[in-house]
Each structure stands twice: as structure tokens, then as C-alpha cells.
Coordinates of C-alpha atoms in Angstrom, one line a residue:
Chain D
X1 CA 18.4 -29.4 -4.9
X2 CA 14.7 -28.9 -5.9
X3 CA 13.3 -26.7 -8.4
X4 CA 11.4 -23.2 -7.5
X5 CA 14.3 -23.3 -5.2
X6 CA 16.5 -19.6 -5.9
X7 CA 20.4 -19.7 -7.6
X8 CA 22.0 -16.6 -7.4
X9 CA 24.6 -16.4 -10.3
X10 CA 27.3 -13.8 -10.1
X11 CA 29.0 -13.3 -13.5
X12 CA 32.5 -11.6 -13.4
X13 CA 33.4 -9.0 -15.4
X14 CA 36.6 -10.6 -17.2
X15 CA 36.5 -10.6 -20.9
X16 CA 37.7 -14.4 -21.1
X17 CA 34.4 -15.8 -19.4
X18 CA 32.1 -18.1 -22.1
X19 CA 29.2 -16.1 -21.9
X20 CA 27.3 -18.4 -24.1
X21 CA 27.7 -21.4 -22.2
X22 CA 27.1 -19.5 -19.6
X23 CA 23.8 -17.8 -20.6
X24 CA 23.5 -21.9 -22.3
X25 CA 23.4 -23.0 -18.8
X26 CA 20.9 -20.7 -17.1
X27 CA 18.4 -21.5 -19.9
X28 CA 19.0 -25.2 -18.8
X29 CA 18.3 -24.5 -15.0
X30 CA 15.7 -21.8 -15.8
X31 CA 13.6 -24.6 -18.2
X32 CA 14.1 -26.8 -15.2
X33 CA 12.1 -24.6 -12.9
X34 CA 14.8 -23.6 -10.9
X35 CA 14.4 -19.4 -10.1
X36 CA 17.6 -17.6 -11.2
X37 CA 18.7 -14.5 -10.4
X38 CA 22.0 -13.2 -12.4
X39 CA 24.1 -10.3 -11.5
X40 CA 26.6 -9.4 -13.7
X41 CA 30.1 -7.2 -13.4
X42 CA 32.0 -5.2 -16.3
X43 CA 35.5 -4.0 -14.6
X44 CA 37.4 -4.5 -17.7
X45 CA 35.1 -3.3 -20.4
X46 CA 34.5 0.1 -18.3
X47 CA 38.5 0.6 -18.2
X48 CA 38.7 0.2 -21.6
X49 CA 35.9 2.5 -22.6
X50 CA 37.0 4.8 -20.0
X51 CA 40.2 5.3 -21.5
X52 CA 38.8 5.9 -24.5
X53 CA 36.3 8.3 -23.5
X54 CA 39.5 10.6 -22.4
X55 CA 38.9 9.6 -18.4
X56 CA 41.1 6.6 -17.4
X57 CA 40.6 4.5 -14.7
X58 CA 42.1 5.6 -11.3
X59 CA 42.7 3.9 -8.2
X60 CA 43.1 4.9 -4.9
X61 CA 45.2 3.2 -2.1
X62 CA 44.0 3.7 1.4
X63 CA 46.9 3.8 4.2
X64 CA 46.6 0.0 4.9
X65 CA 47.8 -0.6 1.2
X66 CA 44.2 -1.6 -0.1
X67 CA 43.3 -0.6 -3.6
X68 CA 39.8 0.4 -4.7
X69 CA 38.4 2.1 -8.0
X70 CA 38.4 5.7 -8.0
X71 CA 34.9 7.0 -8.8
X72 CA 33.8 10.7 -9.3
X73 CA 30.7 11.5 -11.0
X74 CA 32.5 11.5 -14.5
X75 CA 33.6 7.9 -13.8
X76 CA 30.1 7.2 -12.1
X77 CA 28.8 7.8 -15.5
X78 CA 30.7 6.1 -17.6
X79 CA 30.7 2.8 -15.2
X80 CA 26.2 3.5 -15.9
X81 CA 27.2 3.3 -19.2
X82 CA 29.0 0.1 -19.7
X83 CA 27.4 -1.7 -16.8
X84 CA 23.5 -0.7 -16.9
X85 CA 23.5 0.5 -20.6
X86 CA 26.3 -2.1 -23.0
X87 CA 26.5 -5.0 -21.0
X88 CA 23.3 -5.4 -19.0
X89 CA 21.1 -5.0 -22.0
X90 CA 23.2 -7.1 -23.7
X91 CA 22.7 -10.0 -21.4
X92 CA 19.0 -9.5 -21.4
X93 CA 19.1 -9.7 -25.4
X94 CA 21.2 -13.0 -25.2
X95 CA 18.7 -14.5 -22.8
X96 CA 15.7 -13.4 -25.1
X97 CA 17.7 -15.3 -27.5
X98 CA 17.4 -18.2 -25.7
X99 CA 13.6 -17.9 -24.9
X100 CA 13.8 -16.4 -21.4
X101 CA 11.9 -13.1 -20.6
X102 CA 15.2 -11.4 -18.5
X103 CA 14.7 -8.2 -17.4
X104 CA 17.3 -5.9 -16.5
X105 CA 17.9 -3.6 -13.4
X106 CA 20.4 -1.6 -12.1
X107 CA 20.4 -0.8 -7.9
X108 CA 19.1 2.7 -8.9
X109 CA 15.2 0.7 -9.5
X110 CA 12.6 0.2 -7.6
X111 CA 15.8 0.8 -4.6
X112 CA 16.9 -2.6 -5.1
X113 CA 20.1 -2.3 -4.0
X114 CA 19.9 0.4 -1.2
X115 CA 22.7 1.3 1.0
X116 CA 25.2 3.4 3.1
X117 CA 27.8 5.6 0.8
X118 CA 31.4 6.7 2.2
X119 CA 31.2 10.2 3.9
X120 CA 34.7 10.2 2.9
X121 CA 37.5 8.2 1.8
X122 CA 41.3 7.9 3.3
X123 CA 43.8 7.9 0.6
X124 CA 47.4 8.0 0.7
X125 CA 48.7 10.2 -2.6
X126 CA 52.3 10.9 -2.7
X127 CA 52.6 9.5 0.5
X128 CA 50.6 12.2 2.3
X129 CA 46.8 10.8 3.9
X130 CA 44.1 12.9 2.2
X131 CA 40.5 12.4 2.4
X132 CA 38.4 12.4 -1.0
X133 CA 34.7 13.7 -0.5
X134 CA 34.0 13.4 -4.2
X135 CA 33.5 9.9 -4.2
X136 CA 30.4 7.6 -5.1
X137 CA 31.0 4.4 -3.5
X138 CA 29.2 2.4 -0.6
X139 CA 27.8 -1.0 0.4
X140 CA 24.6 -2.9 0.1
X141 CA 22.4 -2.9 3.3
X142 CA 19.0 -3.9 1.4
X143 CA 17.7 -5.6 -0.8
X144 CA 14.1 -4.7 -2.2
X145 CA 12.8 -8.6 -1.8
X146 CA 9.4 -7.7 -2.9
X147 CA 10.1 -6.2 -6.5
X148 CA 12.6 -9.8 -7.2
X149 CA 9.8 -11.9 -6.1
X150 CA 7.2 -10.4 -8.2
X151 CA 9.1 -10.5 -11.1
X152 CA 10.2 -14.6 -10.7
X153 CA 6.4 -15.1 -10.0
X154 CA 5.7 -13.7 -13.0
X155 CA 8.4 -15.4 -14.8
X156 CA 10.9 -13.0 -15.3
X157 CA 14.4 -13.5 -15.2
X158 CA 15.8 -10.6 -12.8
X159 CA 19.3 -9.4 -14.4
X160 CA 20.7 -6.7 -11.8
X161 CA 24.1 -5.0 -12.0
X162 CA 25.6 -1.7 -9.8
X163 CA 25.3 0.8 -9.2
X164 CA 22.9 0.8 -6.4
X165 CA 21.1 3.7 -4.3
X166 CA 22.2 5.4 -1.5
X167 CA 20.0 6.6 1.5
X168 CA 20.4 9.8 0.7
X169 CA 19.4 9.3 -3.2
X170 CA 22.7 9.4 -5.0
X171 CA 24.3 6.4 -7.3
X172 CA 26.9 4.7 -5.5
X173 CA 29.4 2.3 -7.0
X174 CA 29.3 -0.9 -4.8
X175 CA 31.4 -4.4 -5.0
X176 CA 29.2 -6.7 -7.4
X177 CA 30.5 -10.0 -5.6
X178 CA 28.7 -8.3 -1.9
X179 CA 25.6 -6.8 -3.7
X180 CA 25.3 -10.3 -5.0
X181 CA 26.1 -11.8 -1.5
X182 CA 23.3 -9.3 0.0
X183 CA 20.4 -10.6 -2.7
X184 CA 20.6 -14.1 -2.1
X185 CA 20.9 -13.8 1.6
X186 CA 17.9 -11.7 1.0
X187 CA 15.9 -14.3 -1.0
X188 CA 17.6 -17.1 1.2
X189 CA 19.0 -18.4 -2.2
X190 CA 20.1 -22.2 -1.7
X191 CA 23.5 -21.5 -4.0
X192 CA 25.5 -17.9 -4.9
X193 CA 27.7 -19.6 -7.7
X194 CA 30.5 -17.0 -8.3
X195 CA 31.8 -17.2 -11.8
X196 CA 35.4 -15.5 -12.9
X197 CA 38.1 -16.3 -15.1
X198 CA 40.1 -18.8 -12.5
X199 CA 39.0 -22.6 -11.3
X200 CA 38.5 -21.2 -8.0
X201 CA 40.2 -19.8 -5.1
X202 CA 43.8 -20.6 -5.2
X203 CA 46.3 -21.1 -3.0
X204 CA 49.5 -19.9 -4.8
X205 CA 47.8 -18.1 -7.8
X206 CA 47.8 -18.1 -10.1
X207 CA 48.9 -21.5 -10.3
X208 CA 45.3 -23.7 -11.3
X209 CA 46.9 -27.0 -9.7
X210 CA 47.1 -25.3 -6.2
X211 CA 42.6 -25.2 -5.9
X212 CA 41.3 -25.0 -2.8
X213 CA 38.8 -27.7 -3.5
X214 CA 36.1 -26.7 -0.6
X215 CA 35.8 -24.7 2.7
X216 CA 34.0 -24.9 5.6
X217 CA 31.3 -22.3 6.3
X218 CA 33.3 -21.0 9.8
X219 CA 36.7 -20.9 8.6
X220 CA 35.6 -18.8 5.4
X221 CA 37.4 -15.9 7.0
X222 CA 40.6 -17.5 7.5
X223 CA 41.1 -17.5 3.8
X224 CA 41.0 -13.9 3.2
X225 CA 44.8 -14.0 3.3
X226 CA 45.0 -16.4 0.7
X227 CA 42.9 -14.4 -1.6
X228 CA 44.7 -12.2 -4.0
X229 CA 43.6 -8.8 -5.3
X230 CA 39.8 -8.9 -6.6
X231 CA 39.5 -12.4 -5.3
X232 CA 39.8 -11.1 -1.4
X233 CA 36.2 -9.3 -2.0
X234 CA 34.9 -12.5 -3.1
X235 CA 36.2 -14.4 -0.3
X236 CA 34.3 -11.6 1.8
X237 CA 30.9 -11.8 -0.1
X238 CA 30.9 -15.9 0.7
X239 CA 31.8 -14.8 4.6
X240 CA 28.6 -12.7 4.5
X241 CA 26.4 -14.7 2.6
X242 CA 27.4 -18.6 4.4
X243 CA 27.2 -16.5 8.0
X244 CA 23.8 -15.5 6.8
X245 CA 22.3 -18.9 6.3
X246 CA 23.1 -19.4 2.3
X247 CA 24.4 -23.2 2.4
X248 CA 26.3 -22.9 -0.3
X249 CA 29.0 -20.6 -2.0
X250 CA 30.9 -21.9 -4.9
X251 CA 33.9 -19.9 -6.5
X252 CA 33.6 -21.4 -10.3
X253 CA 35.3 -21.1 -13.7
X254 CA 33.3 -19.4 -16.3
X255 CA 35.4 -19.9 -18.9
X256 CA 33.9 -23.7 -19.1
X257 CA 31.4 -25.1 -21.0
X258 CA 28.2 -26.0 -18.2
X259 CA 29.5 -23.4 -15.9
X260 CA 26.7 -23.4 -13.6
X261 CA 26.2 -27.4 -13.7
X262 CA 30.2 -28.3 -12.8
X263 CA 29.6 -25.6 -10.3
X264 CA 26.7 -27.5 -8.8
X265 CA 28.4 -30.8 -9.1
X266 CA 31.7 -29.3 -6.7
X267 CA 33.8 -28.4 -9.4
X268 CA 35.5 -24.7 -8.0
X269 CA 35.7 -24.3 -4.2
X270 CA 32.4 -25.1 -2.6
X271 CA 32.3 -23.0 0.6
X272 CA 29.2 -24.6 2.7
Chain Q
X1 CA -9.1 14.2 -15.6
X2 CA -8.8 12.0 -12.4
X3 CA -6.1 10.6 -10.6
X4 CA -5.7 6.9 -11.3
X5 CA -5.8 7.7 -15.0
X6 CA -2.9 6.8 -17.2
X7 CA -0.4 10.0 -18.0
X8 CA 2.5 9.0 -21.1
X9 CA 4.5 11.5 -21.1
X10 CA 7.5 11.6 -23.9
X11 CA 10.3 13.5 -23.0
X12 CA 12.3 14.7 -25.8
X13 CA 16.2 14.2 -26.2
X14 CA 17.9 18.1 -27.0
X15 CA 20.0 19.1 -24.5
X16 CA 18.2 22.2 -23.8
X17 CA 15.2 20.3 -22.0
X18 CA 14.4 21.6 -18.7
X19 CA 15.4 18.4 -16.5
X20 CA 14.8 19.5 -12.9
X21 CA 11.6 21.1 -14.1
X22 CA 10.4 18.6 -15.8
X23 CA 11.2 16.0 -12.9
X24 CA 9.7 18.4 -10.5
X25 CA 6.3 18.6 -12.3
X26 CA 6.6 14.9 -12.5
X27 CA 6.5 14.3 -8.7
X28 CA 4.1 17.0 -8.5
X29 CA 1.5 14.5 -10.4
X30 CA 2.5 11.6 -9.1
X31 CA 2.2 12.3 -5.9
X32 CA -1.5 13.6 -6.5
X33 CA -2.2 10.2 -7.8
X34 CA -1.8 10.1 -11.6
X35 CA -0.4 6.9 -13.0
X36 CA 3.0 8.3 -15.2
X37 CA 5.0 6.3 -17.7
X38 CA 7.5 8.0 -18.7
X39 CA 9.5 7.9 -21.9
X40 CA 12.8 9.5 -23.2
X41 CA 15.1 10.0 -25.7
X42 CA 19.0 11.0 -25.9
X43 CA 20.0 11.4 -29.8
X44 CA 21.5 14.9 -29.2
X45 CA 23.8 12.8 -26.4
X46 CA 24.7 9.8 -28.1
X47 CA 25.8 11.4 -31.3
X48 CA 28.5 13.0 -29.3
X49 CA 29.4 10.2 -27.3
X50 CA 29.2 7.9 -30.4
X51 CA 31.5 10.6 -32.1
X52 CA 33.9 10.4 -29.0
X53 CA 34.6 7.0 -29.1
X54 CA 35.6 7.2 -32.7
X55 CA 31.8 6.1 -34.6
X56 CA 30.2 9.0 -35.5
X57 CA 26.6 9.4 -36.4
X58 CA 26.0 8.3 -39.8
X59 CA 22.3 9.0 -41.2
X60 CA 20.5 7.1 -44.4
X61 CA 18.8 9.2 -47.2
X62 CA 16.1 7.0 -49.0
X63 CA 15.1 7.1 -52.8
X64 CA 12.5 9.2 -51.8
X65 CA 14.3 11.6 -49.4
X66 CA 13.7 10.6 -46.3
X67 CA 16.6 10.9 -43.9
X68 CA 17.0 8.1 -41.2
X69 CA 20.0 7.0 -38.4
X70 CA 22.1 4.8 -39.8
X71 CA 22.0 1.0 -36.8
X72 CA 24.6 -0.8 -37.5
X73 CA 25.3 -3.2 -34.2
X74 CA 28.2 -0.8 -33.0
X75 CA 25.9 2.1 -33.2
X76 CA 23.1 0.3 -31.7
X77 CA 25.8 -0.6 -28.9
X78 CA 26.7 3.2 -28.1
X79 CA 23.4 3.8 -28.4
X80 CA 22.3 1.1 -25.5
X81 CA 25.2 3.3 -23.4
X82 CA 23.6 6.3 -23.7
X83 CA 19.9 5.3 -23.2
X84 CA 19.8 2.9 -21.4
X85 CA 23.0 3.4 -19.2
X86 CA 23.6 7.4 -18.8
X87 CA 20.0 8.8 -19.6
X88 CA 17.9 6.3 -18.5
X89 CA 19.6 5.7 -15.1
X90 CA 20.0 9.4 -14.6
X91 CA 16.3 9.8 -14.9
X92 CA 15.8 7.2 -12.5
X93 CA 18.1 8.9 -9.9
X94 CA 16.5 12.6 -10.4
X95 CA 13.1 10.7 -9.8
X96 CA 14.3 8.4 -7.3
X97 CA 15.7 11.9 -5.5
X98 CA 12.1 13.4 -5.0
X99 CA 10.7 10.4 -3.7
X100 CA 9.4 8.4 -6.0
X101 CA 10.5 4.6 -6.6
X102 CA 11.3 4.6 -10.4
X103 CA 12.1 1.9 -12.6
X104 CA 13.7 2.2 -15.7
X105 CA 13.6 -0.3 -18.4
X106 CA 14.0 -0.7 -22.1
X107 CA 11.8 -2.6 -24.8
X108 CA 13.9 -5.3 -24.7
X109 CA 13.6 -5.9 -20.8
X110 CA 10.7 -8.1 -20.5
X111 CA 10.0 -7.7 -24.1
X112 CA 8.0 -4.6 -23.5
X113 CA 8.1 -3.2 -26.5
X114 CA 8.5 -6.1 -29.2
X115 CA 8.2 -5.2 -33.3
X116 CA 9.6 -6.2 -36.8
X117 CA 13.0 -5.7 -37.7
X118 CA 13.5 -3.6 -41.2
X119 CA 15.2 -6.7 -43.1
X120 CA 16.6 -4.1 -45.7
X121 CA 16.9 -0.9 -45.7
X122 CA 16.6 1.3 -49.0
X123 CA 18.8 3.9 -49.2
X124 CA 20.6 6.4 -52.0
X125 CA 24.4 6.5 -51.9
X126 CA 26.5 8.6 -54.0
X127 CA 23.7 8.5 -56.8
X128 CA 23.0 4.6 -56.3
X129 CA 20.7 3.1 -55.3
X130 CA 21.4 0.2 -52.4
X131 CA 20.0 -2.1 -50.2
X132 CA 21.4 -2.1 -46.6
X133 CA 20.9 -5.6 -44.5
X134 CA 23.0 -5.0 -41.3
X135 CA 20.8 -2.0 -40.0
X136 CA 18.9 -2.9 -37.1
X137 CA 16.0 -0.5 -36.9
X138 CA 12.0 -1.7 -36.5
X139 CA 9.0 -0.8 -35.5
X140 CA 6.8 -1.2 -32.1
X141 CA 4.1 -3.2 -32.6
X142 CA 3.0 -5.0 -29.2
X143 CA 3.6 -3.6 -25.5
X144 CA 3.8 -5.6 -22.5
X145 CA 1.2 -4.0 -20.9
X146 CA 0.9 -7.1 -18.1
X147 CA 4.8 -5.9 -17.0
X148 CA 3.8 -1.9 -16.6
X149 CA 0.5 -2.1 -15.0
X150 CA 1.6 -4.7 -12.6
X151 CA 4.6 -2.1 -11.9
X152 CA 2.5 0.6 -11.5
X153 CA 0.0 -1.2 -9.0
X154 CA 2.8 -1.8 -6.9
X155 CA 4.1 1.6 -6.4
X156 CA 6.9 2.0 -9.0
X157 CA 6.8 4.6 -12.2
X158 CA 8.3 3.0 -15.1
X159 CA 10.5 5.0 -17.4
X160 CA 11.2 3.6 -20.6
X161 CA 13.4 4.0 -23.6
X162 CA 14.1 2.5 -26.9
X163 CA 16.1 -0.1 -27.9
X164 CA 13.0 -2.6 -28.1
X165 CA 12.9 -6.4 -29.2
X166 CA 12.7 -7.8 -32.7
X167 CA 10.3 -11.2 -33.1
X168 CA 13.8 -13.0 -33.5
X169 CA 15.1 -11.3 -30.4
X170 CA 17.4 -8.5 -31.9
X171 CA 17.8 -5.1 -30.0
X172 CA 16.2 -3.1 -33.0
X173 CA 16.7 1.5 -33.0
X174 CA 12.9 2.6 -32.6
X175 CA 11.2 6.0 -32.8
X176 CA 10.9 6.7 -29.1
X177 CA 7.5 9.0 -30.3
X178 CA 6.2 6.4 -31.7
X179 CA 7.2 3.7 -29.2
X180 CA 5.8 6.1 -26.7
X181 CA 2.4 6.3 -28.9
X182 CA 2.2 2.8 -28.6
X183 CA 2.7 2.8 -24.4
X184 CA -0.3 5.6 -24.7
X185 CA -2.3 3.6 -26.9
X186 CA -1.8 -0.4 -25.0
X187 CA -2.5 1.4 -21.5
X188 CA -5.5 3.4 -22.6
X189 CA -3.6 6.7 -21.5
X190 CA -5.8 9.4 -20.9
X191 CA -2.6 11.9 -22.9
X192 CA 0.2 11.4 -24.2
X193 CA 2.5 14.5 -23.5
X194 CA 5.3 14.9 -26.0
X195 CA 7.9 17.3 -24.8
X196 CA 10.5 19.0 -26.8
X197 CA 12.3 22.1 -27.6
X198 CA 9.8 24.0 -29.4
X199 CA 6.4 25.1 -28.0
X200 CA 4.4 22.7 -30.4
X201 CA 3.7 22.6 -34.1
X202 CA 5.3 25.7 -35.9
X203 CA 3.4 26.1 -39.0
X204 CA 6.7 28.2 -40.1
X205 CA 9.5 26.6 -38.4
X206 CA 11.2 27.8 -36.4
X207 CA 9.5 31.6 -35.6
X208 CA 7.6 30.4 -32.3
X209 CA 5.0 32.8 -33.5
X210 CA 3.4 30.2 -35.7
X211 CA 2.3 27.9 -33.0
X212 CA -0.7 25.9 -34.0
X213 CA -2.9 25.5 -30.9
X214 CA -4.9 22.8 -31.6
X215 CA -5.5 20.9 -34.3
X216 CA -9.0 17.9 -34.6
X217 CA -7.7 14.5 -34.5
X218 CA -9.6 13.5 -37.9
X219 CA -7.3 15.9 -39.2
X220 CA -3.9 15.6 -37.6
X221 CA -2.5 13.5 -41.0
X222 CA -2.8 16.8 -42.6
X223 CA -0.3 18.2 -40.6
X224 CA 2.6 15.7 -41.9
X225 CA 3.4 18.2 -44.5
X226 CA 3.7 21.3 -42.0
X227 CA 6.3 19.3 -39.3
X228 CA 9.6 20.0 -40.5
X229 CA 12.3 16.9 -39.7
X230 CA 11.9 15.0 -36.4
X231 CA 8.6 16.8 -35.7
X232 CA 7.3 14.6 -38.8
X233 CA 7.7 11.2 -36.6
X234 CA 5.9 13.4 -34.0
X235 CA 3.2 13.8 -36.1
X236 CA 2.9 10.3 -37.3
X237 CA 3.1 9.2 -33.6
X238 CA 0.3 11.6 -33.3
X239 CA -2.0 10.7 -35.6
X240 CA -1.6 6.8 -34.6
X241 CA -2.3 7.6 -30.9
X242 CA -5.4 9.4 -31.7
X243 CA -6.8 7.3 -34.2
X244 CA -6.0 4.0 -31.6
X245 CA -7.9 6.3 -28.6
X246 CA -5.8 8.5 -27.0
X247 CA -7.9 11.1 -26.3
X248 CA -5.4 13.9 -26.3
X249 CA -2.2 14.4 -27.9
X250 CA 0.1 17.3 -26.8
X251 CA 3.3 18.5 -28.2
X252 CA 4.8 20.9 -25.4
X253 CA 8.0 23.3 -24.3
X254 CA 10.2 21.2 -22.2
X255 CA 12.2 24.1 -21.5
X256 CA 10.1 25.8 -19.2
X257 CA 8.9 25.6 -15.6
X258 CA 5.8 23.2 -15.1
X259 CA 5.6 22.3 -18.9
X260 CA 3.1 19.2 -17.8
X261 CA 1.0 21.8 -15.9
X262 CA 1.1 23.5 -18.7
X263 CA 0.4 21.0 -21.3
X264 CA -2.8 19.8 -19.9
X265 CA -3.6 23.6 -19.5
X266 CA -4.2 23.8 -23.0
X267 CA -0.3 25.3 -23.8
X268 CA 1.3 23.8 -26.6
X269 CA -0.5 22.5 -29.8
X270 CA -3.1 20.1 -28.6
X271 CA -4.7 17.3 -31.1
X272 CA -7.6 15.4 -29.5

């Protein structure tokens, strides 16, 4: 891999990951010329703070037994808070530290992340289907290519988190793992390196010896069975982003020192 | 005053602030052209979020009386929440709502606004008089002007809020008038448009009656005695935007319908 060439790094949101190796490690790459693009999550932090704030995480499970974050406008808020507000500008200060100009954006600027929200969502609640109109969810459909390029020209370090923007204006809460996906198909990135808090995608989890060492790029799909709980929507944003042309997809532990280098060097499971 | 010229417009953080008009007005000068940057505050917000999650507000009276908000890192961490998460985001929605591509970014996000730390902070408790180290309050002193006038070029209105960036890389609590002074002054704003709850500069705060209209610019520093608590930091913001070249100061009602309108009507107190 050449410098000037584009890494996306997708930093997870569990509170065991090393974030200074990790921020260590893009310093590294980012002195090396390589263009990095981070985009980080926050699930836990925003439960806790939620709770604390007197509005507890919900969930909602739709008829086929998938779970997904409840998210009204209160909860829409709070998630802006932890996300664009604590943790974003916290990242940005830890790469200052480390002598590279990051600048952080949410989905909401300059449109970056720009997509479709959910008219409506099916829940089952006491075992009776109901549909929620309240909710601010959605999906990344675009990217805004132009404002990313423009800052790595000008050497800034883009540091982007959700929510993003809906077509019709509004704040929508979208999966971190796919808006991540969407940007580096977007600047046909050479690696998404997803970080989290396991060695990879396991086979029996969450039992470490049972890594899936690598995948092929067309039988990505076939995995999404194997995948437990928030690793299914990861297994999904490396379907979307290997079908798209990105060579290279690598689930990786970010609880390591040299994260992003083991990562590179097939440590995790390198979907290509 | 022409379109292409540089608007700053400071938008003030009580609660009683007319949002939707002030957004409104906004889009109304945008779209005839004017370059905006806009900058906000949020202290009415965070002191009851900070108070919520168990920190309250705690303020810091020096030897000579002055009363200041107390920074510790937690404080400084609610604080990012509120700015930079709720308030700034939100702005950047409303905008984003009547077409126009916002951005919203804080000083430390491509060091925009970069300054010195306070190393100690004097301060008078219970009768004694003590040094506080762990405060992390500063001063603007540079603004990455290359970052905002490339972002306005291309389309997108930056909106801005505090924390900025200390020379070692610290988040660091700064005056958002006087970090919006600064903006004015490093862009060569034609105004800088301070809006808050209060029509202007009461001479006898708070009967609305005393509005001073306008006041010369070699003369604003005489005023410092006249502004009653935050207005003081208004008038020091003032007075350094003038004396750097600002060719107009306003202090303004937020509350009311088309307070920028207004403002450049002549409403307000007016220094230049």
C-alpha cells in the first residue's frame, strides 16, 4: 500500500478500546502520508449518560426479532451530545496532541452524510405490531466527497461521527459501521479497518480462539449468520463496502497496541 | 454594505433568544449574498444540564471581584456536550432546514481558534486568598482564517463555538464575545452583530428605557463601567474589535423578528 492512498478507520464505541494506541497509530500512518479518515461510535457512553440524564436507553424489536436503538428527539439529543459534543471533540483534542490538525464533523455538515429516514418503524410491544412515527433513524445514501477531499488536501484530518442528514432536513441516527462503509466506498478508500473490542469476527463468540482469520469478498454475506448482535451490522457494512470496489475490509481488535498496523499486517478477519 | 462582505454575527446563549427568527433572517442574508460566520453560546443550557448530571455550575470570585466560570476538565466536558453537541448541531440543522449547507465547528477543530491557557487562576475563597491550577480557561489569540474563508468560498456557512485550543493542545472555556471579536477582526468583517436578550447597552440596567444608541469607537472603553455582568465581556469584545477594524459593532435584541435587519438598521446600541 502506497501513501496518499485513503484508510478509513472505524473506531467502535466500547469503552475497553486503547484509544491511545489507537490515536498512536494514526499519527504513525498520518506522518507517513497515508490520508486517514476516522469515524468514531459512542453506544455505551450515550447509555450511560442517558440514564443519567433521567431518559434510559430503549430498544425496539421489529417482528423478525431484530433489535435496534429507540430514538425520539429527546434521545436524538442526547446521542448529539455524547457523540458530536464529548467524544468527537475529544478525539479531535487527542489528535492535536499528537500534532495532527483533526477536524471534527458530524453528518448534519456540509450534508456529509445525507440519506433516506424511516417513514415508520414496525415494532412488536407486548406482543401486538405497532408502528412508531416518532423515530429519527435512516441510512447513508451520500456522501459529500468534495468537502472530505478538500479538507485532506489541505491537511486536515476529517473526524466524522452520526448523526447524519436526512433529505428532508431532519437528524437521523444511522449505523456508524454503514456510514463508515458509505465514505470509503465514496473516496474509493484502499482499507475500512473496523476496530471493536473483539479479535475479529468469531465463530462461536465469544470464544477468541474460534477467529475467522479472512473471507472472501463474495461469500461476505454468508457470514451474517455467524455474526452476533452488533457484529451482524458490521458484517453488513463490509458486504456493502467489498461489493463496491473497497479491496479490503478488516474486522480488528482495538484494545491492542498498533491497532491499525496488526490490522494491516492480517491480524483480525481480512475480508478482500 | 455589499454582498460578498464578511457579516460575524454572535448569537447570545439565554434561552429567551428568538431561534427561528434569528435563523430566518440568517437565510434571508445569506441568500442575498453576504458572507456569515456565525457564532453562539449556550451557558444558560449547560448550567442546567451540568446540574442534571450531578456537577453544577461553580463560578470563581477574584481578589478584585470579578466573577468567572469555574473549568475544571469535567465542566469543560459537559460543556463540550452542550456546545458543541446539542447547540451547535442544532443550529446547524435549523440552518441546514432553510437551505443553507452549514458547518459547525469549534476552536479546537482545525485549531481555529488557538490561545494561551490561564496557568493559575486567582481566586478568593472563604476569605483566602488561592491559586487554582486545574482550570482550563484562555484566551483567543490567533484564528484560522485559511480554514473559514476556504469554507466560505465553497459554499458552506461556518458556525462556530467555544471550546478553542491551547498552544499545548488543551480544550481551554473562552469568552464566545470575545472569540467572536476575534473571527470579526482575522476576517476583516465588515460588523460584528452581538445578539442578546437586551436591546443593547442599558445605561441603567435593566429599564430598556436607557438604551444607549450609539456610542464612538475611541470611546467605547468608557463604557466598561456602565455594562453590568456579562455585558462587561461584551464591551471588552467591543472595544478590541473596533480598535483591530471592525468597522461596526452592534449589540442587538435577539428576541425579536428580523433582529439582523434590524441591527444594521441602526436598532440596538451601535459603536463604530
Amino acid at each position: 500500500m502506497a501513501p496518499r492512498e485513503v484508510l478509513v478507520i472505524k473506531i467502535g464505541g466500547g469503552k475497553d478500546l486503547n484509544h491511545d494506541a489507537i490515536a498512536r497509530d494514526i499519527a504513525d500512518f498520518w506522518q507517513a502520508g497515508y490520508r486517514l479518515v476516522i469515524v468514531h461510535g459512542g453506544a455505551e457512553l450515550t447509555n450511560e449518560i442517558a440514564t443519567q440524564l433521567g431518559h434510559p436507553p430503549q430498544f425496539i424489536t421489529s417482528p423478525s426479532g431484530h433489535t435496534s436503538r429507540r430514538t425520539d428527539r429527546k434521545t436524538l439529543e442526547i446521542f448529539e451530545m455524547v457523540y458530536c459534543g464529548l467524544l468527537n471533540k475529544g478525539w479531535v483534542e487527542r489528535l492535536q496532541r499528537l500534532g495532527i490538525n483533526a477536524v471534527g464533523l458530524s453528518g448534519l455538515d456540509g450534508r456529509l452524510w445525507e440519506g433516506k429516514r424511516k417513514k415508520a418503524i414496525k415494532a412488536l410491544i407486548n406482543g401486538r405490531r405497532m408502528l412508531i412515527r416518532d423515530d429519527y433513524t435512516g441510512t447513508v445514501e451520500q456522501v459529500n466527497t468534495s468537502l472530505l477531499q478538500s479538507l485532506l488536501s489541505a491537511g486536515y484530518l476529517p473526524v466524522l461521527t452520526p448523526p447524519a442528514i436526512s433529505y428532508e432536513n431532519e437528524a437521523i441516527n444511522v449505523d456508524g459501521d454503514r456510514a463508515a462503509a458509505q465514505t470509503a466506498i465514496a473516496l474509493s478508500a484502499r482499507a475500512l479497518i473496523i476496530l471493536t473490542s473483539v479479535p475479529g469476527l468469531l465463530r462461536a463468540f465469544p470464544d477468541e480462539r474460534t477467529l475467522i482469520p479472512s473471507i472472501p469478498a463474495h461469500e461476505v454475506e454468508e457470514y451474517l449468520s455467524v455474526a452476533q448482535g452488533r457484529m451482524k451490522k458490521k458484517v453488513l457494512a463490509a458486504a456493502e463496502a467489498v461489493k463496491a470496489g473497497v479491496s479490503q475490509v478488516i474486522f480488528a481488535d482495538g484494545r491492542v497496541h498498533n491497532p491499525i498496523q496488526r490490522a494491516l499486517a492480517g491480524e483480525g478477519t481480512v475480508i478482500q
